[in-house]
XYZ file of C-alpha atoms in Angstrom:
522
model
C 97.857 188.705 -39.976
C 97.858 188.666 -43.977
C 98.408 184.721 -44.827
C 95.997 184.156 -42.193
C 93.347 186.077 -42.929
C 93.034 185.523 -46.571
C 94.098 181.871 -46.298
C 90.607 181.795 -43.985
C 88.741 183.435 -47.128
C 89.920 181.403 -49.695
C 89.191 178.537 -48.272
C 85.420 179.208 -47.931
C 85.657 179.874 -50.873
C 86.236 176.639 -51.995
C 84.072 175.476 -48.660
C 81.004 177.241 -49.902
C 81.931 176.934 -54.119
C 81.849 180.295 -54.067
C 84.071 183.332 -55.328
C 86.359 185.375 -52.820
C 84.467 188.292 -52.826
C 80.663 186.051 -51.734
C 83.387 184.579 -49.650
C 84.811 187.694 -47.846
C 81.118 188.995 -47.471
C 80.176 186.324 -45.434
C 83.202 186.515 -43.389
C 82.318 189.703 -41.945
C 78.847 188.902 -41.776
C 79.844 186.809 -38.814
C 81.728 188.922 -37.576
C 80.750 191.780 -35.211
C 80.192 194.849 -36.761
C 83.234 197.034 -35.357
C 85.509 194.571 -36.623
C 84.465 194.820 -39.869
C 87.907 196.202 -42.154
C 88.297 194.262 -43.907
C 86.188 194.658 -47.847
C 89.503 195.812 -48.878
C 90.976 192.937 -49.590
C 88.759 191.080 -52.255
C 89.992 192.627 -54.911
C 93.376 191.331 -54.162
C 92.562 187.722 -53.815
C 92.537 185.272 -56.526
C 91.502 181.772 -55.929
C 94.749 179.936 -58.119
C 96.668 182.111 -55.499
C 97.549 181.015 -51.952
C 97.569 182.904 -49.164
C 101.398 184.030 -49.238
C 101.888 185.229 -52.606
C 98.724 187.647 -52.442
C 100.725 189.386 -49.325
C 103.658 189.451 -51.380
C 101.507 191.196 -53.542
C 99.499 193.825 -50.902
C 103.363 194.966 -50.054
C 101.955 193.656 -46.388
C 104.381 190.649 -46.553
C 108.443 191.192 -47.663
C 111.615 189.894 -47.959
C 114.258 192.001 -46.814
C 117.940 191.448 -48.611
C 119.990 188.690 -47.579
C 117.143 187.377 -46.286
C 115.062 183.807 -46.704
C 111.674 184.234 -48.220
C 108.901 183.027 -45.663
C 105.764 181.676 -46.794
C 103.718 179.076 -44.839
C 102.585 177.052 -48.833
C 103.832 175.346 -51.391
C 105.473 178.181 -53.727
C 103.177 178.330 -57.101
C 103.172 177.195 -60.313
C 105.199 179.964 -63.019
C 102.107 181.151 -64.346
C 100.530 182.018 -61.801
C 102.911 184.816 -60.402
C 103.061 186.297 -63.622
C 100.003 186.700 -63.935
C 100.203 187.934 -60.236
C 102.330 190.507 -61.724
C 100.287 192.490 -64.252
C 99.345 195.618 -62.945
C 95.426 195.047 -64.046
C 94.928 192.478 -61.938
C 95.079 193.462 -58.504
C 94.311 196.690 -56.723
C 96.138 197.303 -53.389
C 96.802 200.197 -52.161
C 93.236 201.193 -50.689
C 94.713 198.421 -47.944
C 97.879 199.796 -48.200
C 95.849 203.156 -46.351
C 94.176 201.497 -44.168
C 97.004 199.703 -42.804
C 98.702 202.796 -42.852
C 96.031 204.483 -40.778
C 95.341 202.741 -38.443
C 99.279 202.513 -37.639
C 98.673 205.884 -37.137
C 96.017 206.058 -35.805
C 97.394 207.313 -31.519
C 98.766 210.201 -33.653
C 95.103 211.858 -33.811
C 95.357 214.461 -30.814
C 92.092 213.416 -29.197
C 92.955 209.745 -28.987
C 97.034 211.022 -27.680
C 95.408 210.325 -24.139
C 93.914 207.172 -24.288
C 96.393 206.095 -26.357
C 99.109 206.570 -23.135
C 96.808 205.373 -20.861
C 96.491 201.868 -22.752
C 99.867 201.816 -22.709
C 100.112 201.938 -19.603
C 97.550 199.382 -19.004
C 99.206 196.815 -20.733
C 102.993 197.584 -19.086
C 101.517 197.445 -15.686
C 98.826 194.854 -16.131
C 96.103 197.506 -14.577
C 92.993 197.697 -14.805
C 91.485 199.948 -17.059
C 88.299 200.705 -15.058
C 89.600 201.737 -11.475
C 88.560 204.841 -10.525
C 89.636 204.560 -6.843
C 92.514 203.402 -8.014
C 92.575 200.752 -5.593
C 93.716 198.299 -8.564
C 90.270 196.260 -8.520
C 87.552 196.736 -11.111
C 84.151 196.002 -11.877
C 84.907 195.723 -15.490
C 85.332 192.224 -17.445
C 88.007 192.939 -19.539
C 91.032 195.137 -20.322
C 92.723 193.683 -17.081
C 89.314 194.305 -15.423
C 87.701 191.408 -13.193
C 88.162 188.247 -15.356
C 91.963 188.691 -14.279
C 91.187 190.092 -10.385
C 88.066 189.737 -7.545
C 85.791 191.909 -8.819
C 85.102 195.036 -6.625
C 82.271 195.639 -5.052
C 82.552 199.447 -4.632
C 84.419 200.953 -7.579
C 84.416 204.387 -5.667
C 86.059 203.679 -2.334
C 90.232 202.703 -2.296
C 89.536 200.845 1.373
C 86.532 198.637 0.063
C 88.494 195.761 -2.481
C 89.164 191.805 -2.527
C 91.443 190.219 -0.194
C 91.577 192.481 2.955
C 91.393 191.954 6.323
C 87.745 192.865 7.281
C 86.619 196.541 8.207
C 85.048 195.717 12.213
C 84.159 192.243 10.714
C 81.944 193.796 7.781
C 78.725 194.355 10.383
C 78.136 197.354 8.279
C 79.020 197.150 4.835
C 81.162 194.374 2.449
C 84.981 196.060 3.424
C 86.826 192.432 1.229
C 84.076 191.982 -1.613
C 83.275 188.356 -0.612
C 79.753 188.669 -0.109
C 79.913 188.149 4.000
C 78.859 191.153 5.738
C 75.734 192.474 8.789
C 75.342 191.455 12.057
C 73.266 187.884 12.774
C 70.709 188.924 14.358
C 69.725 186.124 16.870
C 73.409 186.750 18.806
C 73.984 190.236 17.613
C 77.508 188.645 16.214
C 79.221 190.166 13.316
C 78.497 187.058 10.349
C 82.216 187.759 9.097
C 83.036 187.361 12.980
C 81.364 184.034 13.025
C 82.000 182.540 10.055
C 85.429 183.795 8.775
C 87.417 184.225 11.967
C 90.279 181.822 12.361
C 89.595 180.304 9.053
C 93.181 181.365 7.994
C 91.835 183.433 4.630
C 94.056 183.603 1.838
C 94.298 184.800 -1.418
C 95.718 183.694 -4.839
C 98.390 185.577 -6.972
C 100.042 184.367 -10.201
C 102.588 185.596 -11.847
C 103.102 184.238 -14.813
C 103.609 184.284 -19.039
C 101.643 183.760 -21.060
C 100.390 180.800 -19.890
C 99.675 181.176 -16.595
C 97.282 183.907 -18.670
C 95.658 181.276 -21.028
C 96.558 182.809 -24.453
C 94.232 180.565 -26.434
C 93.035 181.700 -30.431
C 89.541 179.585 -30.839
C 89.591 177.494 -33.669
C 86.872 177.921 -35.275
C 88.274 181.003 -36.409
C 89.837 179.264 -38.529
C 88.483 176.692 -39.397
C 86.086 177.253 -42.636
C 84.003 173.782 -41.984
C 82.727 174.992 -37.992
C 83.055 178.517 -39.723
C 79.502 180.535 -38.728
C 78.202 184.053 -36.801
C 78.142 182.497 -33.572
C 82.210 181.397 -33.776
C 83.439 185.099 -33.606
C 80.821 186.595 -31.054
C 83.676 186.048 -28.584
C 85.950 187.864 -30.590
C 85.099 191.383 -29.111
C 85.917 190.173 -25.493
C 89.290 188.363 -26.536
C 90.757 191.047 -28.204
C 90.457 193.186 -24.981
C 91.950 190.473 -22.847
C 94.538 190.229 -25.226
C 93.541 186.726 -26.433
C 94.199 185.782 -22.651
C 91.774 183.937 -20.924
C 92.768 184.093 -17.378
C 88.536 183.611 -16.361
C 89.362 180.122 -17.264
C 92.764 179.128 -16.375
C 94.103 176.952 -14.218
C 95.577 179.369 -11.077
C 92.611 181.773 -11.380
C 89.961 180.603 -13.435
C 86.073 181.290 -11.979
C 83.881 181.156 -14.834
C 82.899 177.515 -16.016
C 84.927 177.255 -19.284
C 83.432 177.972 -23.178
C 86.712 177.406 -24.544
C 86.401 173.199 -24.593
C 87.153 171.427 -21.710
C 86.509 172.850 -18.323
C 87.090 174.911 -15.669
C 88.822 174.017 -12.408
C 91.494 176.071 -10.734
C 93.753 176.722 -7.405
C 91.565 179.387 -6.539
C 88.255 177.599 -6.807
C 89.743 174.945 -4.873
C 90.897 177.486 -2.385
C 87.059 179.018 -2.772
C 85.468 175.862 -1.815
C 87.854 174.842 0.762
C 87.375 177.929 2.925
C 84.377 180.536 0.946
C 85.868 183.289 2.973
C 88.010 183.417 0.498
C 86.178 184.481 -2.460
C 87.653 187.572 -5.013
C 90.547 187.233 -3.321
C 92.433 186.688 -6.591
C 95.305 188.357 -8.832
C 96.512 187.485 -12.209
C 99.864 189.036 -13.337
C 100.864 187.643 -16.134
C 101.506 188.728 -19.485
C 102.044 187.578 -23.281
C 105.814 187.886 -24.180
C 108.514 186.163 -25.811
C 111.054 187.219 -24.183
C 112.918 187.025 -20.925
C 110.907 188.485 -18.438
C 112.218 189.895 -14.761
C 108.428 190.269 -13.151
C 110.523 192.418 -10.354
C 109.894 195.642 -11.862
C 106.250 195.648 -12.571
C 105.450 194.577 -9.755
C 106.067 197.429 -7.586
C 103.236 198.648 -9.756
C 100.789 195.257 -9.976
C 100.618 193.910 -7.126
C 97.801 194.444 -4.690
C 98.619 193.667 -1.302
C 99.036 195.739 2.034
C 100.784 194.041 4.622
C 98.833 195.658 6.505
C 95.352 195.536 6.087
C 95.384 192.421 4.019
C 94.705 188.336 4.303
C 98.278 186.822 3.515
C 98.385 184.913 -0.034
C 99.504 182.055 -1.925
C 102.072 183.341 -4.618
C 102.690 180.833 -7.754
C 105.691 182.120 -9.627
C 105.167 180.745 -12.985
C 107.437 181.949 -16.378
C 107.330 178.536 -16.809
C 108.450 179.386 -20.952
C 110.302 182.528 -21.257
C 112.640 182.013 -20.223
C 114.432 179.600 -23.196
C 111.314 180.291 -25.723
C 112.623 183.832 -28.265
C 111.817 184.209 -31.647
C 115.524 184.927 -32.550
C 118.120 183.473 -34.230
C 120.325 182.579 -32.530
C 118.231 182.106 -29.690
C 120.772 179.662 -27.385
C 122.483 182.759 -26.857
C 119.686 184.631 -26.058
C 117.862 182.978 -23.040
C 118.552 183.541 -18.842
C 121.503 182.424 -17.851
C 121.283 180.278 -14.273
C 123.046 183.167 -13.113
C 121.269 185.815 -14.202
C 117.758 183.407 -13.633
C 119.584 183.738 -9.427
C 119.011 187.015 -9.820
C 115.881 188.025 -11.028
C 113.968 185.387 -8.810
C 115.989 186.699 -5.645
C 114.848 189.833 -6.616
C 111.462 189.650 -7.351
C 111.365 187.727 -3.699
C 112.660 190.466 -1.915
C 110.437 192.616 -3.350
C 107.695 190.462 -2.399
C 109.088 189.766 1.073
C 108.784 193.567 1.785
C 105.046 194.076 0.634
C 102.885 190.546 1.341
C 101.252 189.876 4.506
C 102.909 187.312 6.788
C 102.268 183.888 7.094
C 102.196 184.257 3.027
C 103.324 181.692 0.976
C 105.531 180.888 -2.592
C 105.431 178.389 -5.049
C 108.519 178.451 -7.506
C 107.031 176.358 -11.002
C 110.330 174.402 -13.164
C 110.307 175.070 -16.142
C 108.581 172.681 -19.459
C 110.314 170.149 -21.067
C 109.113 171.759 -24.228
C 109.838 168.520 -26.151
C 106.509 167.489 -25.810
C 105.200 170.246 -28.679
C 107.602 168.934 -31.784
C 106.932 165.385 -30.526
C 103.069 165.268 -30.530
C 103.008 168.226 -33.162
C 104.924 168.087 -36.022
C 103.417 165.646 -38.385
C 99.759 166.775 -37.866
C 97.755 169.118 -39.569
C 97.516 172.837 -38.099
C 93.494 174.033 -38.883
C 94.721 176.277 -41.379
C 95.681 172.613 -43.437
C 92.424 170.546 -42.237
C 90.682 171.425 -45.459
C 93.216 170.564 -48.278
C 96.005 168.834 -46.285
C 98.872 171.427 -46.864
C 99.793 172.788 -43.661
C 101.569 170.861 -40.838
C 102.315 172.315 -37.881
C 106.127 172.522 -38.752
C 105.304 174.223 -41.778
C 103.724 176.426 -39.164
C 106.939 176.660 -37.293
C 109.430 177.058 -39.982
C 107.398 180.154 -40.993
C 106.771 182.287 -38.253
C 111.090 181.375 -37.015
C 111.585 182.322 -40.658
C 109.803 185.691 -39.683
C 111.894 186.017 -36.363
C 108.227 185.863 -34.619
C 108.415 182.643 -33.190
C 106.985 181.668 -29.739
C 109.994 179.532 -28.964
C 112.313 179.372 -31.569
C 114.463 176.085 -29.574
C 111.233 173.865 -29.503
C 109.609 174.510 -32.269
C 112.183 173.672 -34.683
C 113.156 170.393 -36.863
C 116.182 170.990 -35.367
C 116.588 167.534 -32.993
C 119.733 169.295 -31.220
C 118.418 172.511 -30.510
C 115.474 170.951 -29.119
C 118.253 169.078 -26.544
C 119.599 171.873 -25.881
C 117.012 174.473 -24.569
C 115.659 171.422 -23.143
C 119.040 171.630 -21.362
C 119.143 175.414 -20.418
C 114.968 174.974 -19.192
C 116.618 171.842 -16.478
C 119.316 173.916 -15.396
C 117.134 177.024 -14.903
C 114.899 174.619 -12.844
C 117.714 173.489 -10.308
C 118.187 177.490 -9.890
C 114.185 177.522 -8.945
C 114.997 173.960 -6.979
C 117.811 175.457 -4.570
C 116.604 179.054 -3.940
C 113.468 177.366 -2.372
C 115.775 175.189 -0.487
C 118.481 177.546 0.888
C 116.567 180.949 0.639
C 114.569 182.222 3.872
C 112.292 185.382 3.768
C 110.427 186.857 6.575
C 106.918 186.949 5.444
C 106.396 184.056 3.504
C 107.786 180.299 3.308
C 109.374 179.374 -0.071
C 108.201 175.634 -1.966
C 108.900 174.358 -5.682
C 107.444 171.753 -8.004
C 108.412 170.579 -10.912
C 105.781 171.775 -14.419
C 103.317 168.064 -14.146
C 103.158 167.718 -17.892
C 104.700 164.405 -17.599
C 102.089 163.544 -14.875
C 99.496 165.993 -17.297
C 99.723 163.436 -20.270
C 99.270 160.612 -17.821
C 96.364 161.597 -16.388
C 94.935 162.380 -19.933
C 96.072 158.932 -21.149
C 94.200 157.223 -18.520
C 91.410 158.968 -20.183
C 91.201 158.142 -23.543
C 92.269 160.982 -24.163
C 95.778 161.646 -26.366
C 99.009 163.779 -25.911
C 98.274 166.417 -28.697
C 95.114 167.298 -27.717
C 97.207 168.942 -23.820
C 98.314 171.918 -26.633
C 96.169 175.021 -27.838
C 95.495 173.723 -31.774
C 95.872 177.839 -33.148
C 99.514 178.030 -31.881
C 100.927 174.631 -31.196
C 102.915 175.790 -28.834
C 100.530 176.884 -25.259
C 98.805 174.822 -22.707
C 95.336 174.017 -23.542
C 92.044 174.257 -21.474
C 92.304 169.959 -21.119
C 95.943 170.984 -19.612
C 95.479 173.331 -16.996
C 92.354 171.391 -15.986
C 94.371 168.039 -15.201
C 97.213 171.269 -13.610
C 95.671 171.970 -11.169
C 94.414 168.755 -9.956
C 98.179 167.566 -10.093
C 99.678 170.848 -7.952
C 96.625 170.383 -6.025
C 97.276 167.357 -4.443
C 101.104 167.742 -4.353
C 100.183 170.943 -1.955
C 98.045 168.990 0.493
C 100.603 165.544 0.966
C 103.963 168.185 1.021
C 102.718 171.479 2.011
C 99.308 171.521 3.910
C 100.049 174.520 5.991
C 99.306 176.019 2.563
C 95.975 175.319 1.660
C 94.637 176.089 4.885
C 92.125 174.024 7.219
C 89.478 173.682 5.618
C 86.037 176.234 7.442
C 83.495 174.353 8.690
C 80.994 177.031 7.630
C 81.170 176.840 4.243
C 78.070 175.145 3.776
C 75.841 177.812 6.465
C 77.850 180.395 4.534
C 75.638 178.989 1.380
C 73.178 178.675 3.002
C 72.782 182.120 3.961
C 74.802 184.577 1.195
C 74.028 184.099 -2.402
C 76.773 185.781 -4.254
C 75.397 189.540 -5.570
C 76.074 189.118 -8.695
C 78.426 186.253 -9.309
C 82.444 187.819 -9.610
């Protein structure tokens, strides 16, 4: 984090031909007020020193005994290091105190309960603001309606998206799809008239950081594009864990503001049947290690087997089982035996909680060799100004720090990349076999490969380059373009091979839209 911030400040000074202090003031002007907490750093930055040296001087970076020295940039000249070590050159006590104070803020008695609630919310993927406890919220971020359909009455636990209508919603909207009341012409409730027998169903994603749609805006660290407008979305991004589920491939519902366009399974299901409005849940998490989703389903999944509509559940942990930041990465990957146990455990839980008539789609793991092949020799946003940081350097830096999102794929070691893909294929075959052989009472189950190859082909036909399908800042996650293209490929496969999953088209869609307008959008 220190290297990132210092790099941006130094490049701002270079780009605007200003002092470091002026560059830091400019950056602080860009950032929304409550995030302006970096003013101490200016006294520790010298334009002649690169970010690695500055951060080591601040003692925010260190070299552990017996471990390699982790650096993003090439080492500086010797005389610069000598200057750096002089006691009068830098004052770093204030910054150290700032960081230490931040890390211990939860020890403050009045904030302890709030911190515990935040930990509970993050651990169980539940809305922070949910007054009736039905796992749906009227607040967008902090696991609110960016992640799940918006609640339309947060004081009534029996009112939430995805439930079957109460008395056909003649008097109020119990399932938050905006359809309620009685047609004065014939006395029939609108919900009964338009949605009865319409095969309504919601969509639930059990995913990882790719499913949550992790994204760090490149304009946050590209000084040639930086302005106050660049950071306008920073508070929202942080309160959504740097995820953008509202634009994602499975549960996206808002027009993208991060490039590309939004196309999602939810939007297509809603277009196919307007009664599906707001019936979405994105239960994904940003972790870079194998995850057994079964334990947190009991806290996170909002589906009542007796009261709610069926759901399409997408099980898509496309990389976590082979991705970690460990030095001996192969030893920390999920084995086929573990994969079988974890997935079957999750499916059994779903079978005991999903309404009858639901569907589960298992998505295979991605072949992550695509990342190195298309990015390693390109310049990262931090390196574009001076042509001094490639993705290969970034990957090595993160790997050295043991925080790489995927040591097995983000490496110059071709043998390791191949072994990682080999394990990913083995785990995908486990999923394929589960879909072929396992049977459940309340849902049928399908398998599909992660459509990376088809997505790349489709993008090439549109005149695009493969590297544009990867998030530019982390060099790891699918980009907004990849997410939107992937939706179309998944939809076409479902239409041709599993039409029962998508349900039939509602012939009353136009009438519904003509009579009812979304009440406040999502």
